[in-house]
């Protein structure tokens, strides 16, 4: 499951949606120097969620700025129509939603056929048991601790129980998917995420607004 190369402990994935896009290359370089393990890219289509962000063209630009892994989170109604374009743009992992309007199994297979990591996410109101048919074909499970597409939300503690169950199933079935937590991850919530068993912590405004980003990442990992 540890397919991020930089640290053996809990990985930190800055969410680039919180970056200053007028200085995107500098933001990426700064986060990399501060110790980021990988980057999280939020793609919103204006339909699955009400906001619109960016597409493959921007992912390609980000790819040219960093060698770190790009975990691309497709908050899209029809992600199956775009997986090839995002793979060709340089995404290292594509995470789709189980709530998407597509054949989830076939879409995950298509992502794997493109030679990149397969991720599956679920909204806070979705039962984690719905993921079970797909777990053996996943490299990553992304647990949403807020409703995707809306800012300023509080961390939903029910996400921690989902992480614990995913950890249990991974051990019982000898699987190797990584578990990522996304939404409201900060100094107050990170310890509970780590204790529950999250392998990757996605953080946006908390990291980009920190006066010392390296220290902020260390605190999320529990090493400071």
mmCIF file with all atom_site columns, C-alpha atoms in Angstrom:
data_model
loop_
_atom_site.group_PDB
_atom_site.id
_atom_site.type_symbol
_atom_site.label_atom_id
_atom_site.label_alt_id
_atom_site.label_comp_id
_atom_site.label_asym_id
_atom_site.label_entity_id
_atom_site.label_seq_id
_atom_site.pdbx_PDB_ins_code
_atom_site.Cartn_x
_atom_site.Cartn_y
_atom_site.Cartn_z
_atom_site.occupancy
_atom_site.B_iso_or_equiv
_atom_site.pdbx_formal_charge
_atom_site.auth_seq_id
_atom_site.auth_comp_id
_atom_site.auth_asym_id
_atom_site.auth_atom_id
_atom_site.pdbx_PDB_model_num
ATOM 1   C CA . UNK A 1 1   ? 0.000   0.000   0.000   1.00 0.00 ? 1   UNK A CA 1
ATOM 2   C CA . UNK A 1 2   ? 2.957   2.359   0.573   1.00 0.00 ? 2   UNK A CA 1
ATOM 3   C CA . UNK A 1 3   ? 3.327   3.532   -3.020  1.00 0.00 ? 3   UNK A CA 1
ATOM 4   C CA . UNK A 1 4   ? 4.331   7.086   -2.089  1.00 0.00 ? 4   UNK A CA 1
ATOM 5   C CA . UNK A 1 5   ? 8.131   7.210   -2.021  1.00 0.00 ? 5   UNK A CA 1
ATOM 6   C CA . UNK A 1 6   ? 9.124   9.920   0.427   1.00 0.00 ? 6   UNK A CA 1
ATOM 7   C CA . UNK A 1 7   ? 8.103   8.892   3.939   1.00 0.00 ? 7   UNK A CA 1
ATOM 8   C CA . UNK A 1 8   ? 7.364   5.627   5.721   1.00 0.00 ? 8   UNK A CA 1
ATOM 9   C CA . UNK A 1 9   ? 4.939   7.282   8.148   1.00 0.00 ? 9   UNK A CA 1
ATOM 10  C CA . UNK A 1 10  ? 1.551   8.760   7.357   1.00 0.00 ? 10  UNK A CA 1
ATOM 11  C CA . UNK A 1 11  ? 1.689   10.512  3.983   1.00 0.00 ? 11  UNK A CA 1
ATOM 12  C CA . UNK A 1 12  ? 0.543   14.090  3.455   1.00 0.00 ? 12  UNK A CA 1
ATOM 13  C CA . UNK A 1 13  ? -1.102  15.122  0.192   1.00 0.00 ? 13  UNK A CA 1
ATOM 14  C CA . UNK A 1 14  ? -1.597  18.867  -0.267  1.00 0.00 ? 14  UNK A CA 1
ATOM 15  C CA . UNK A 1 15  ? -4.803  19.609  -2.146  1.00 0.00 ? 15  UNK A CA 1
ATOM 16  C CA . UNK A 1 16  ? -3.776  21.943  -4.944  1.00 0.00 ? 16  UNK A CA 1
ATOM 17  C CA . UNK A 1 17  ? -7.244  23.450  -5.200  1.00 0.00 ? 17  UNK A CA 1
ATOM 18  C CA . UNK A 1 18  ? -6.204  25.646  -2.264  1.00 0.00 ? 18  UNK A CA 1
ATOM 19  C CA . UNK A 1 19  ? -3.055  26.861  -4.037  1.00 0.00 ? 19  UNK A CA 1
ATOM 20  C CA . UNK A 1 20  ? -2.615  30.315  -5.552  1.00 0.00 ? 20  UNK A CA 1
ATOM 21  C CA . UNK A 1 21  ? -3.050  29.418  -9.217  1.00 0.00 ? 21  UNK A CA 1
ATOM 22  C CA . UNK A 1 22  ? -1.403  32.673  -10.259 1.00 0.00 ? 22  UNK A CA 1
ATOM 23  C CA . UNK A 1 23  ? 1.798   31.191  -8.800  1.00 0.00 ? 23  UNK A CA 1
ATOM 24  C CA . UNK A 1 24  ? 1.046   27.513  -9.276  1.00 0.00 ? 24  UNK A CA 1
ATOM 25  C CA . UNK A 1 25  ? 4.574   26.364  -10.086 1.00 0.00 ? 25  UNK A CA 1
ATOM 26  C CA . UNK A 1 26  ? 5.986   28.176  -7.056  1.00 0.00 ? 26  UNK A CA 1
ATOM 27  C CA . UNK A 1 27  ? 3.239   26.712  -4.859  1.00 0.00 ? 27  UNK A CA 1
ATOM 28  C CA . UNK A 1 28  ? 3.996   23.191  -6.069  1.00 0.00 ? 28  UNK A CA 1
ATOM 29  C CA . UNK A 1 29  ? 7.740   23.630  -5.631  1.00 0.00 ? 29  UNK A CA 1
ATOM 30  C CA . UNK A 1 30  ? 7.262   25.084  -2.173  1.00 0.00 ? 30  UNK A CA 1
ATOM 31  C CA . UNK A 1 31  ? 5.047   22.240  -1.018  1.00 0.00 ? 31  UNK A CA 1
ATOM 32  C CA . UNK A 1 32  ? 7.474   19.702  -2.421  1.00 0.00 ? 32  UNK A CA 1
ATOM 33  C CA . UNK A 1 33  ? 10.373  21.337  -0.569  1.00 0.00 ? 33  UNK A CA 1
ATOM 34  C CA . UNK A 1 34  ? 8.270   21.360  2.598   1.00 0.00 ? 34  UNK A CA 1
ATOM 35  C CA . UNK A 1 35  ? 7.958   17.581  2.387   1.00 0.00 ? 35  UNK A CA 1
ATOM 36  C CA . UNK A 1 36  ? 4.767   16.740  0.495   1.00 0.00 ? 36  UNK A CA 1
ATOM 37  C CA . UNK A 1 37  ? 4.529   13.041  -0.350  1.00 0.00 ? 37  UNK A CA 1
ATOM 38  C CA . UNK A 1 38  ? 2.097   13.424  -3.251  1.00 0.00 ? 38  UNK A CA 1
ATOM 39  C CA . UNK A 1 39  ? -0.410  15.959  -4.547  1.00 0.00 ? 39  UNK A CA 1
ATOM 40  C CA . UNK A 1 40  ? -4.190  15.694  -4.510  1.00 0.00 ? 40  UNK A CA 1
ATOM 41  C CA . UNK A 1 41  ? -6.044  17.167  -7.494  1.00 0.00 ? 41  UNK A CA 1
ATOM 42  C CA . UNK A 1 42  ? -9.772  17.865  -7.154  1.00 0.00 ? 42  UNK A CA 1
ATOM 43  C CA . UNK A 1 43  ? -11.615 17.688  -10.461 1.00 0.00 ? 43  UNK A CA 1
ATOM 44  C CA . UNK A 1 44  ? -15.239 18.899  -10.278 1.00 0.00 ? 44  UNK A CA 1
ATOM 45  C CA . UNK A 1 45  ? -17.612 18.841  -13.239 1.00 0.00 ? 45  UNK A CA 1
ATOM 46  C CA . UNK A 1 46  ? -20.381 21.186  -12.081 1.00 0.00 ? 46  UNK A CA 1
ATOM 47  C CA . UNK A 1 47  ? -22.854 18.292  -12.119 1.00 0.00 ? 47  UNK A CA 1
ATOM 48  C CA . UNK A 1 48  ? -21.768 15.615  -9.653  1.00 0.00 ? 48  UNK A CA 1
ATOM 49  C CA . UNK A 1 49  ? -20.889 18.543  -7.415  1.00 0.00 ? 49  UNK A CA 1
ATOM 50  C CA . UNK A 1 50  ? -22.000 22.153  -8.006  1.00 0.00 ? 50  UNK A CA 1
ATOM 51  C CA . UNK A 1 51  ? -18.518 23.596  -8.528  1.00 0.00 ? 51  UNK A CA 1
ATOM 52  C CA . UNK A 1 52  ? -16.253 23.464  -11.590 1.00 0.00 ? 52  UNK A CA 1
ATOM 53  C CA . UNK A 1 53  ? -12.468 23.285  -11.250 1.00 0.00 ? 53  UNK A CA 1
ATOM 54  C CA . UNK A 1 54  ? -10.134 22.071  -13.995 1.00 0.00 ? 54  UNK A CA 1
ATOM 55  C CA . UNK A 1 55  ? -9.561  19.340  -16.539 1.00 0.00 ? 55  UNK A CA 1
ATOM 56  C CA . UNK A 1 56  ? -6.737  17.388  -18.180 1.00 0.00 ? 56  UNK A CA 1
ATOM 57  C CA . UNK A 1 57  ? -5.034  20.505  -19.543 1.00 0.00 ? 57  UNK A CA 1
ATOM 58  C CA . UNK A 1 58  ? -4.271  21.792  -16.034 1.00 0.00 ? 58  UNK A CA 1
ATOM 59  C CA . UNK A 1 59  ? -3.261  18.318  -14.847 1.00 0.00 ? 59  UNK A CA 1
ATOM 60  C CA . UNK A 1 60  ? -0.748  18.270  -17.705 1.00 0.00 ? 60  UNK A CA 1
ATOM 61  C CA . UNK A 1 61  ? 0.629   21.638  -16.559 1.00 0.00 ? 61  UNK A CA 1
ATOM 62  C CA . UNK A 1 62  ? 0.907   20.394  -12.970 1.00 0.00 ? 62  UNK A CA 1
ATOM 63  C CA . UNK A 1 63  ? 2.675   17.275  -14.208 1.00 0.00 ? 63  UNK A CA 1
ATOM 64  C CA . UNK A 1 64  ? 5.377   19.442  -15.771 1.00 0.00 ? 64  UNK A CA 1
ATOM 65  C CA . UNK A 1 65  ? 5.989   21.104  -12.396 1.00 0.00 ? 65  UNK A CA 1
ATOM 66  C CA . UNK A 1 66  ? 6.610   18.021  -10.247 1.00 0.00 ? 66  UNK A CA 1
ATOM 67  C CA . UNK A 1 67  ? 7.746   14.422  -10.185 1.00 0.00 ? 67  UNK A CA 1
ATOM 68  C CA . UNK A 1 68  ? 5.593   13.651  -7.144  1.00 0.00 ? 68  UNK A CA 1
ATOM 69  C CA . UNK A 1 69  ? 2.582   11.391  -7.535  1.00 0.00 ? 69  UNK A CA 1
ATOM 70  C CA . UNK A 1 70  ? -0.621  13.051  -8.713  1.00 0.00 ? 70  UNK A CA 1
ATOM 71  C CA . UNK A 1 71  ? -3.710  11.539  -7.116  1.00 0.00 ? 71  UNK A CA 1
ATOM 72  C CA . UNK A 1 72  ? -6.538  12.880  -9.248  1.00 0.00 ? 72  UNK A CA 1
ATOM 73  C CA . UNK A 1 73  ? -9.960  12.823  -7.596  1.00 0.00 ? 73  UNK A CA 1
ATOM 74  C CA . UNK A 1 74  ? -12.696 12.795  -10.230 1.00 0.00 ? 74  UNK A CA 1
ATOM 75  C CA . UNK A 1 75  ? -15.848 14.252  -8.685  1.00 0.00 ? 75  UNK A CA 1
ATOM 76  C CA . UNK A 1 76  ? -17.695 13.661  -11.930 1.00 0.00 ? 76  UNK A CA 1
ATOM 77  C CA . UNK A 1 77  ? -21.005 12.117  -12.949 1.00 0.00 ? 77  UNK A CA 1
ATOM 78  C CA . UNK A 1 78  ? -19.407 10.325  -15.914 1.00 0.00 ? 78  UNK A CA 1
ATOM 79  C CA . UNK A 1 79  ? -15.729 9.764   -15.047 1.00 0.00 ? 79  UNK A CA 1
ATOM 80  C CA . UNK A 1 80  ? -15.574 6.827   -17.456 1.00 0.00 ? 80  UNK A CA 1
ATOM 81  C CA . UNK A 1 81  ? -15.595 9.286   -20.358 1.00 0.00 ? 81  UNK A CA 1
ATOM 82  C CA . UNK A 1 82  ? -12.445 11.036  -19.200 1.00 0.00 ? 82  UNK A CA 1
ATOM 83  C CA . UNK A 1 83  ? -10.112 8.495   -17.604 1.00 0.00 ? 83  UNK A CA 1
ATOM 84  C CA . UNK A 1 84  ? -7.951  8.163   -20.720 1.00 0.00 ? 84  UNK A CA 1
ATOM 85  C CA . UNK A 1 85  ? -7.549  11.930  -21.057 1.00 0.00 ? 85  UNK A CA 1
ATOM 86  C CA . UNK A 1 86  ? -6.483  12.324  -17.432 1.00 0.00 ? 86  UNK A CA 1
ATOM 87  C CA . UNK A 1 87  ? -4.100  9.381   -17.678 1.00 0.00 ? 87  UNK A CA 1
ATOM 88  C CA . UNK A 1 88  ? -2.496  10.868  -20.767 1.00 0.00 ? 88  UNK A CA 1
ATOM 89  C CA . UNK A 1 89  ? -2.217  14.208  -18.931 1.00 0.00 ? 89  UNK A CA 1
ATOM 90  C CA . UNK A 1 90  ? 0.029   12.580  -16.341 1.00 0.00 ? 90  UNK A CA 1
ATOM 91  C CA . UNK A 1 91  ? -2.195  11.450  -13.464 1.00 0.00 ? 91  UNK A CA 1
ATOM 92  C CA . UNK A 1 92  ? -0.627  8.637   -11.435 1.00 0.00 ? 92  UNK A CA 1
ATOM 93  C CA . UNK A 1 93  ? -3.886  7.615   -9.776  1.00 0.00 ? 93  UNK A CA 1
ATOM 94  C CA . UNK A 1 94  ? -7.499  8.209   -10.711 1.00 0.00 ? 94  UNK A CA 1
ATOM 95  C CA . UNK A 1 95  ? -10.108 8.079   -7.977  1.00 0.00 ? 95  UNK A CA 1
ATOM 96  C CA . UNK A 1 96  ? -13.750 7.889   -9.006  1.00 0.00 ? 96  UNK A CA 1
ATOM 97  C CA . UNK A 1 97  ? -16.866 7.940   -6.828  1.00 0.00 ? 97  UNK A CA 1
ATOM 98  C CA . UNK A 1 98  ? -18.997 4.911   -6.169  1.00 0.00 ? 98  UNK A CA 1
ATOM 99  C CA . UNK A 1 99  ? -21.984 7.251   -6.531  1.00 0.00 ? 99  UNK A CA 1
ATOM 100 C CA . UNK A 1 100 ? -21.011 8.160   -10.132 1.00 0.00 ? 100 UNK A CA 1
ATOM 101 C CA . UNK A 1 101 ? -23.332 7.341   -13.014 1.00 0.00 ? 101 UNK A CA 1
ATOM 102 C CA . UNK A 1 102 ? -21.144 4.706   -14.616 1.00 0.00 ? 102 UNK A CA 1
ATOM 103 C CA . UNK A 1 103 ? -20.223 1.042   -14.411 1.00 0.00 ? 103 UNK A CA 1
ATOM 104 C CA . UNK A 1 104 ? -17.841 1.367   -11.479 1.00 0.00 ? 104 UNK A CA 1
ATOM 105 C CA . UNK A 1 105 ? -16.171 -2.013  -11.966 1.00 0.00 ? 105 UNK A CA 1
ATOM 106 C CA . UNK A 1 106 ? -15.597 -1.455  -15.673 1.00 0.00 ? 106 UNK A CA 1
ATOM 107 C CA . UNK A 1 107 ? -14.267 2.052   -15.076 1.00 0.00 ? 107 UNK A CA 1
ATOM 108 C CA . UNK A 1 108 ? -11.805 0.826   -12.459 1.00 0.00 ? 108 UNK A CA 1
ATOM 109 C CA . UNK A 1 109 ? -10.672 -1.876  -14.888 1.00 0.00 ? 109 UNK A CA 1
ATOM 110 C CA . UNK A 1 110 ? -10.167 0.746   -17.592 1.00 0.00 ? 110 UNK A CA 1
ATOM 111 C CA . UNK A 1 111 ? -8.041  2.836   -15.218 1.00 0.00 ? 111 UNK A CA 1
ATOM 112 C CA . UNK A 1 112 ? -5.909  -0.206  -14.402 1.00 0.00 ? 112 UNK A CA 1
ATOM 113 C CA . UNK A 1 113 ? -5.526  -1.001  -18.102 1.00 0.00 ? 113 UNK A CA 1
ATOM 114 C CA . UNK A 1 114 ? -4.038  2.464   -18.552 1.00 0.00 ? 114 UNK A CA 1
ATOM 115 C CA . UNK A 1 115 ? -1.261  1.513   -16.139 1.00 0.00 ? 115 UNK A CA 1
ATOM 116 C CA . UNK A 1 116 ? -2.192  3.837   -13.287 1.00 0.00 ? 116 UNK A CA 1
ATOM 117 C CA . UNK A 1 117 ? -3.523  3.317   -9.774  1.00 0.00 ? 117 UNK A CA 1
ATOM 118 C CA . UNK A 1 118 ? -7.221  2.736   -9.206  1.00 0.00 ? 118 UNK A CA 1
ATOM 119 C CA . UNK A 1 119 ? -9.048  4.655   -6.490  1.00 0.00 ? 119 UNK A CA 1
ATOM 120 C CA . UNK A 1 120 ? -12.621 4.647   -5.251  1.00 0.00 ? 120 UNK A CA 1
ATOM 121 C CA . UNK A 1 121 ? -14.240 7.263   -3.042  1.00 0.00 ? 121 UNK A CA 1
ATOM 122 C CA . UNK A 1 122 ? -17.523 7.532   -1.165  1.00 0.00 ? 122 UNK A CA 1
ATOM 123 C CA . UNK A 1 123 ? -19.565 10.442  0.126   1.00 0.00 ? 123 UNK A CA 1
ATOM 124 C CA . UNK A 1 124 ? -20.273 10.802  3.864   1.00 0.00 ? 124 UNK A CA 1
ATOM 125 C CA . UNK A 1 125 ? -23.821 9.439   3.526   1.00 0.00 ? 125 UNK A CA 1
ATOM 126 C CA . UNK A 1 126 ? -22.754 6.302   1.620   1.00 0.00 ? 126 UNK A CA 1
ATOM 127 C CA . UNK A 1 127 ? -22.362 3.034   3.522   1.00 0.00 ? 127 UNK A CA 1
ATOM 128 C CA . UNK A 1 128 ? -18.747 1.881   3.438   1.00 0.00 ? 128 UNK A CA 1
ATOM 129 C CA . UNK A 1 129 ? -20.010 -1.689  2.894   1.00 0.00 ? 129 UNK A CA 1
ATOM 130 C CA . UNK A 1 130 ? -20.975 -0.608  -0.639  1.00 0.00 ? 130 UNK A CA 1
ATOM 131 C CA . UNK A 1 131 ? -17.245 -0.661  -1.477  1.00 0.00 ? 131 UNK A CA 1
ATOM 132 C CA . UNK A 1 132 ? -16.739 -4.324  -0.621  1.00 0.00 ? 132 UNK A CA 1
ATOM 133 C CA . UNK A 1 133 ? -17.312 -5.751  -4.131  1.00 0.00 ? 133 UNK A CA 1
ATOM 134 C CA . UNK A 1 134 ? -14.475 -3.571  -5.449  1.00 0.00 ? 134 UNK A CA 1
ATOM 135 C CA . UNK A 1 135 ? -11.852 -3.718  -2.700  1.00 0.00 ? 135 UNK A CA 1
ATOM 136 C CA . UNK A 1 136 ? -9.741  -6.435  -4.295  1.00 0.00 ? 136 UNK A CA 1
ATOM 137 C CA . UNK A 1 137 ? -9.304  -4.251  -7.395  1.00 0.00 ? 137 UNK A CA 1
ATOM 138 C CA . UNK A 1 138 ? -8.290  -1.036  -5.642  1.00 0.00 ? 138 UNK A CA 1
ATOM 139 C CA . UNK A 1 139 ? -5.008  0.695   -4.924  1.00 0.00 ? 139 UNK A CA 1
ATOM 140 C CA . UNK A 1 140 ? -6.668  3.475   -2.933  1.00 0.00 ? 140 UNK A CA 1
ATOM 141 C CA . UNK A 1 141 ? -9.849  4.153   -0.986  1.00 0.00 ? 141 UNK A CA 1
ATOM 142 C CA . UNK A 1 142 ? -10.617 7.847   -0.443  1.00 0.00 ? 142 UNK A CA 1
ATOM 143 C CA . UNK A 1 143 ? -12.897 8.471   2.537   1.00 0.00 ? 143 UNK A CA 1
ATOM 144 C CA . UNK A 1 144 ? -14.694 11.819  2.416   1.00 0.00 ? 144 UNK A CA 1
ATOM 145 C CA . UNK A 1 145 ? -15.112 13.406  5.838   1.00 0.00 ? 145 UNK A CA 1
ATOM 146 C CA . UNK A 1 146 ? -17.074 16.323  4.343   1.00 0.00 ? 146 UNK A CA 1
ATOM 147 C CA . UNK A 1 147 ? -19.601 16.522  1.529   1.00 0.00 ? 147 UNK A CA 1
ATOM 148 C CA . UNK A 1 148 ? -17.580 16.958  -1.690  1.00 0.00 ? 148 UNK A CA 1
ATOM 149 C CA . UNK A 1 149 ? -17.847 20.221  -3.555  1.00 0.00 ? 149 UNK A CA 1
ATOM 150 C CA . UNK A 1 150 ? -18.665 22.488  -0.617  1.00 0.00 ? 150 UNK A CA 1
ATOM 151 C CA . UNK A 1 151 ? -16.199 24.535  1.393   1.00 0.00 ? 151 UNK A CA 1
ATOM 152 C CA . UNK A 1 152 ? -16.224 25.494  5.045   1.00 0.00 ? 152 UNK A CA 1
ATOM 153 C CA . UNK A 1 153 ? -17.639 22.251  6.402   1.00 0.00 ? 153 UNK A CA 1
ATOM 154 C CA . UNK A 1 154 ? -16.854 20.594  9.702   1.00 0.00 ? 154 UNK A CA 1
ATOM 155 C CA . UNK A 1 155 ? -15.108 17.227  9.868   1.00 0.00 ? 155 UNK A CA 1
ATOM 156 C CA . UNK A 1 156 ? -17.652 14.396  10.145  1.00 0.00 ? 156 UNK A CA 1
ATOM 157 C CA . UNK A 1 157 ? -16.406 11.928  12.743  1.00 0.00 ? 157 UNK A CA 1
ATOM 158 C CA . UNK A 1 158 ? -18.376 9.057   11.198  1.00 0.00 ? 158 UNK A CA 1
ATOM 159 C CA . UNK A 1 159 ? -15.632 8.891   8.577   1.00 0.00 ? 159 UNK A CA 1
ATOM 160 C CA . UNK A 1 160 ? -13.301 7.471   11.234  1.00 0.00 ? 160 UNK A CA 1
ATOM 161 C CA . UNK A 1 161 ? -15.464 4.366   11.631  1.00 0.00 ? 161 UNK A CA 1
ATOM 162 C CA . UNK A 1 162 ? -15.283 3.853   7.871   1.00 0.00 ? 162 UNK A CA 1
ATOM 163 C CA . UNK A 1 163 ? -11.501 3.970   8.014   1.00 0.00 ? 163 UNK A CA 1
ATOM 164 C CA . UNK A 1 164 ? -11.441 1.423   10.844  1.00 0.00 ? 164 UNK A CA 1
ATOM 165 C CA . UNK A 1 165 ? -13.642 -0.970  8.903   1.00 0.00 ? 165 UNK A CA 1
ATOM 166 C CA . UNK A 1 166 ? -11.486 -0.580  5.810   1.00 0.00 ? 166 UNK A CA 1
ATOM 167 C CA . UNK A 1 167 ? -8.398  -1.370  7.877   1.00 0.00 ? 167 UNK A CA 1
ATOM 168 C CA . UNK A 1 168 ? -10.090 -4.496  9.235   1.00 0.00 ? 168 UNK A CA 1
ATOM 169 C CA . UNK A 1 169 ? -11.198 -5.698  5.803   1.00 0.00 ? 169 UNK A CA 1
ATOM 170 C CA . UNK A 1 170 ? -7.752  -5.058  4.354   1.00 0.00 ? 170 UNK A CA 1
ATOM 171 C CA . UNK A 1 171 ? -6.178  -7.287  6.978   1.00 0.00 ? 171 UNK A CA 1
ATOM 172 C CA . UNK A 1 172 ? -8.834  -9.991  6.833   1.00 0.00 ? 172 UNK A CA 1
ATOM 173 C CA . UNK A 1 173 ? -8.658  -10.257 3.048   1.00 0.00 ? 173 UNK A CA 1
ATOM 174 C CA . UNK A 1 174 ? -4.889  -9.693  2.717   1.00 0.00 ? 174 UNK A CA 1
ATOM 175 C CA . UNK A 1 175 ? -5.442  -6.679  0.448   1.00 0.00 ? 175 UNK A CA 1
ATOM 176 C CA . UNK A 1 176 ? -3.096  -3.778  -0.127  1.00 0.00 ? 176 UNK A CA 1
ATOM 177 C CA . UNK A 1 177 ? -5.124  -0.639  -0.851  1.00 0.00 ? 177 UNK A CA 1
ATOM 178 C CA . UNK A 1 178 ? -4.093  2.593   0.820   1.00 0.00 ? 178 UNK A CA 1
ATOM 179 C CA . UNK A 1 179 ? -6.677  4.551   2.811   1.00 0.00 ? 179 UNK A CA 1
ATOM 180 C CA . UNK A 1 180 ? -6.868  8.311   2.355   1.00 0.00 ? 180 UNK A CA 1
ATOM 181 C CA . UNK A 1 181 ? -8.878  10.859  4.366   1.00 0.00 ? 181 UNK A CA 1
ATOM 182 C CA . UNK A 1 182 ? -10.101 14.039  2.701   1.00 0.00 ? 182 UNK A CA 1
ATOM 183 C CA . UNK A 1 183 ? -11.977 16.955  4.248   1.00 0.00 ? 183 UNK A CA 1
ATOM 184 C CA . UNK A 1 184 ? -11.362 19.090  7.300   1.00 0.00 ? 184 UNK A CA 1
ATOM 185 C CA . UNK A 1 185 ? -7.975  17.516  8.037   1.00 0.00 ? 185 UNK A CA 1
ATOM 186 C CA . UNK A 1 186 ? -5.992  19.787  10.367  1.00 0.00 ? 186 UNK A CA 1
ATOM 187 C CA . UNK A 1 187 ? -4.017  19.674  13.609  1.00 0.00 ? 187 UNK A CA 1
ATOM 188 C CA . UNK A 1 188 ? -7.150  18.900  15.621  1.00 0.00 ? 188 UNK A CA 1
ATOM 189 C CA . UNK A 1 189 ? -8.509  16.088  13.435  1.00 0.00 ? 189 UNK A CA 1
ATOM 190 C CA . UNK A 1 190 ? -5.297  14.488  12.136  1.00 0.00 ? 190 UNK A CA 1
ATOM 191 C CA . UNK A 1 191 ? -4.488  12.498  15.308  1.00 0.00 ? 191 UNK A CA 1
ATOM 192 C CA . UNK A 1 192 ? -7.858  10.720  15.166  1.00 0.00 ? 192 UNK A CA 1
ATOM 193 C CA . UNK A 1 193 ? -7.349  10.028  11.448  1.00 0.00 ? 193 UNK A CA 1
ATOM 194 C CA . UNK A 1 194 ? -3.950  8.468   12.118  1.00 0.00 ? 194 UNK A CA 1
ATOM 195 C CA . UNK A 1 195 ? -5.273  6.458   15.048  1.00 0.00 ? 195 UNK A CA 1
ATOM 196 C CA . UNK A 1 196 ? -8.125  5.104   12.926  1.00 0.00 ? 196 UNK A CA 1
ATOM 197 C CA . UNK A 1 197 ? -5.573  3.898   10.359  1.00 0.00 ? 197 UNK A CA 1
ATOM 198 C CA . UNK A 1 198 ? -5.556  6.452   7.537   1.00 0.00 ? 198 UNK A CA 1
ATOM 199 C CA . UNK A 1 199 ? -2.414  6.148   5.410   1.00 0.00 ? 199 UNK A CA 1
ATOM 200 C CA . UNK A 1 200 ? -2.753  9.450   3.527   1.00 0.00 ? 200 UNK A CA 1
ATOM 201 C CA . UNK A 1 201 ? -4.064  12.757  4.850   1.00 0.00 ? 201 UNK A CA 1
ATOM 202 C CA . UNK A 1 202 ? -5.329  15.224  2.252   1.00 0.00 ? 202 UNK A CA 1
ATOM 203 C CA . UNK A 1 203 ? -5.206  18.832  3.390   1.00 0.00 ? 203 UNK A CA 1
ATOM 204 C CA . UNK A 1 204 ? -5.829  22.059  1.514   1.00 0.00 ? 204 UNK A CA 1
ATOM 205 C CA . UNK A 1 205 ? -6.364  25.444  3.143   1.00 0.00 ? 205 UNK A CA 1
ATOM 206 C CA . UNK A 1 206 ? -4.803  24.267  6.416   1.00 0.00 ? 206 UNK A CA 1
ATOM 207 C CA . UNK A 1 207 ? -1.475  23.606  4.674   1.00 0.00 ? 207 UNK A CA 1
ATOM 208 C CA . UNK A 1 208 ? -1.492  26.441  2.180   1.00 0.00 ? 208 UNK A CA 1
ATOM 209 C CA . UNK A 1 209 ? -2.378  28.933  4.912   1.00 0.00 ? 209 UNK A CA 1
ATOM 210 C CA . UNK A 1 210 ? 0.288   27.710  7.329   1.00 0.00 ? 210 UNK A CA 1
ATOM 211 C CA . UNK A 1 211 ? 3.169   30.098  8.096   1.00 0.00 ? 211 UNK A CA 1
ATOM 212 C CA . UNK A 1 212 ? 5.550   27.117  8.130   1.00 0.00 ? 212 UNK A CA 1
ATOM 213 C CA . UNK A 1 213 ? 4.317   24.451  5.739   1.00 0.00 ? 213 UNK A CA 1
ATOM 214 C CA . UNK A 1 214 ? 7.002   21.935  6.660   1.00 0.00 ? 214 UNK A CA 1
ATOM 215 C CA . UNK A 1 215 ? 6.054   22.146  10.318  1.00 0.00 ? 215 UNK A CA 1
ATOM 216 C CA . UNK A 1 216 ? 2.379   21.886  9.403   1.00 0.00 ? 216 UNK A CA 1
ATOM 217 C CA . UNK A 1 217 ? 3.026   18.672  7.475   1.00 0.00 ? 217 UNK A CA 1
ATOM 218 C CA . UNK A 1 218 ? 5.057   17.236  10.330  1.00 0.00 ? 218 UNK A CA 1
ATOM 219 C CA . UNK A 1 219 ? 2.233   17.951  12.738  1.00 0.00 ? 219 UNK A CA 1
ATOM 220 C CA . UNK A 1 220 ? -0.248  16.212  10.455  1.00 0.00 ? 220 UNK A CA 1
ATOM 221 C CA . UNK A 1 221 ? 2.053   13.178  10.377  1.00 0.00 ? 221 UNK A CA 1
ATOM 222 C CA . UNK A 1 222 ? 2.453   13.285  14.141  1.00 0.00 ? 222 UNK A CA 1
ATOM 223 C CA . UNK A 1 223 ? 6.217   13.741  13.920  1.00 0.00 ? 223 UNK A CA 1
ATOM 224 C CA . UNK A 1 224 ? 6.353   17.262  15.381  1.00 0.00 ? 224 UNK A CA 1
#
